[in-house]
Amino acid sequence: MKSFPRYRMQEGEQRGRSLTGKESDEGITQRKDGIYQGRLANRFGKKQMAYAKTLNEVRQKLRKKQYEDEKAINVVT
């Protein structure tokens, strides 16, 4: 299984931190209101966001979005 998220940090960008100052995973930050926010880039490069009250919930949502993106069928019109 691939590691998540596929969002790659830009040069000079810092890792996300919680309100207590602990570093979190790439692409996951905690807002001032206490909500965790996660982001990843899908296979087309479009950013997708996930929000949750806990760090584990946002990790699960990101994994689910990544799985759905990998299993989706490319439709060309």
Short mmCIF file of C-alpha atoms in Angstrom, two decimals:
data_model
loop_
_atom_site.label_atom_id
_atom_site.label_comp_id
_atom_site.label_asym_id
_atom_site.label_seq_id
_atom_site.Cartn_x
_atom_site.Cartn_y
_atom_site.Cartn_z
CA MET A 1 0.00 0.00 0.00
CA LYS A 2 1.27 3.44 -0.88
CA SER A 3 2.01 5.94 1.82
CA PHE A 4 -0.38 8.86 1.99
CA PRO A 5 -0.97 11.69 1.24
CA ARG A 6 0.30 12.32 -2.25
CA TYR A 7 0.49 16.02 -1.54
CA ARG A 8 4.14 17.01 -1.75
CA MET A 9 5.43 19.93 0.24
CA GLN A 10 6.90 22.81 -1.69
CA GLU A 11 10.46 23.89 -0.96
CA GLY A 12 10.52 26.08 2.13
CA GLU A 13 7.06 24.95 3.25
CA GLN A 14 6.86 23.69 6.83
CA ARG A 15 5.07 20.60 8.07
CA GLY A 16 1.69 21.09 9.69
CA ARG A 17 1.50 21.51 13.45
CA SER A 18 -1.20 21.04 16.00
CA LEU A 19 -2.22 23.78 18.42
CA THR A 20 0.12 22.26 21.02
CA GLY A 21 3.08 22.55 18.63
CA LYS A 22 3.44 18.87 17.70
CA GLU A 23 4.33 18.13 14.08
CA SER A 24 1.77 16.16 12.10
CA ASP A 25 1.83 14.31 8.77
CA GLU A 26 2.46 16.05 5.48
CA GLY A 27 -0.63 17.87 4.34
CA ILE A 28 -2.38 17.77 7.73
CA THR A 29 -2.73 20.88 9.88
CA GLN A 30 -4.88 22.00 12.77
CA ARG A 31 -6.82 25.23 12.45
CA LYS A 32 -7.18 27.71 15.28
CA ASP A 33 -10.74 26.51 15.96
CA GLY A 34 -9.35 23.00 16.67
CA ILE A 35 -10.54 21.31 13.47
CA TYR A 36 -7.96 19.20 11.60
CA GLN A 37 -7.60 19.86 7.89
CA GLY A 38 -5.95 17.48 5.45
CA ARG A 39 -5.18 17.89 1.77
CA LEU A 40 -3.92 15.72 -1.03
CA ALA A 41 -3.55 16.02 -4.78
CA ASN A 42 -5.51 13.57 -6.93
CA ARG A 43 -4.10 11.95 -10.08
CA PHE A 44 -5.00 15.03 -12.13
CA GLY A 45 -3.22 17.38 -9.72
CA LYS A 46 -6.42 18.82 -8.26
CA LYS A 47 -6.24 19.38 -4.51
CA GLN A 48 -8.83 17.67 -2.32
CA MET A 49 -9.54 18.66 1.27
CA ALA A 50 -10.81 16.70 4.27
CA TYR A 51 -11.90 18.10 7.62
CA ALA A 52 -12.45 16.30 10.96
CA LYS A 53 -12.41 16.86 14.71
CA THR A 54 -9.60 14.37 15.36
CA LEU A 55 -6.31 13.57 13.67
CA ASN A 56 -7.21 9.91 13.16
CA GLU A 57 -10.52 10.81 11.49
CA VAL A 58 -8.84 13.11 8.99
CA ARG A 59 -6.22 10.42 8.23
CA GLN A 60 -9.01 7.91 7.53
CA LYS A 61 -10.81 10.36 5.25
CA LEU A 62 -7.61 11.06 3.31
CA ARG A 63 -6.91 7.34 2.90
CA LYS A 64 -10.46 6.81 1.64
CA LYS A 65 -10.18 9.68 -0.86
CA GLN A 66 -6.83 8.35 -2.09
CA TYR A 67 -8.23 4.83 -2.47
CA GLU A 68 -11.27 6.08 -4.40
CA ASP A 69 -9.02 8.16 -6.66
CA GLU A 70 -6.75 5.20 -7.41
CA LYS A 71 -9.70 2.90 -8.19
CA ALA A 72 -11.61 5.44 -10.32
CA ILE A 73 -11.92 4.86 -14.06
CA ASN A 74 -10.60 7.48 -16.45
CA VAL A 75 -13.45 8.74 -18.62
CA VAL A 76 -12.48 10.69 -21.71
CA THR A 77 -15.26 12.46 -23.56
#
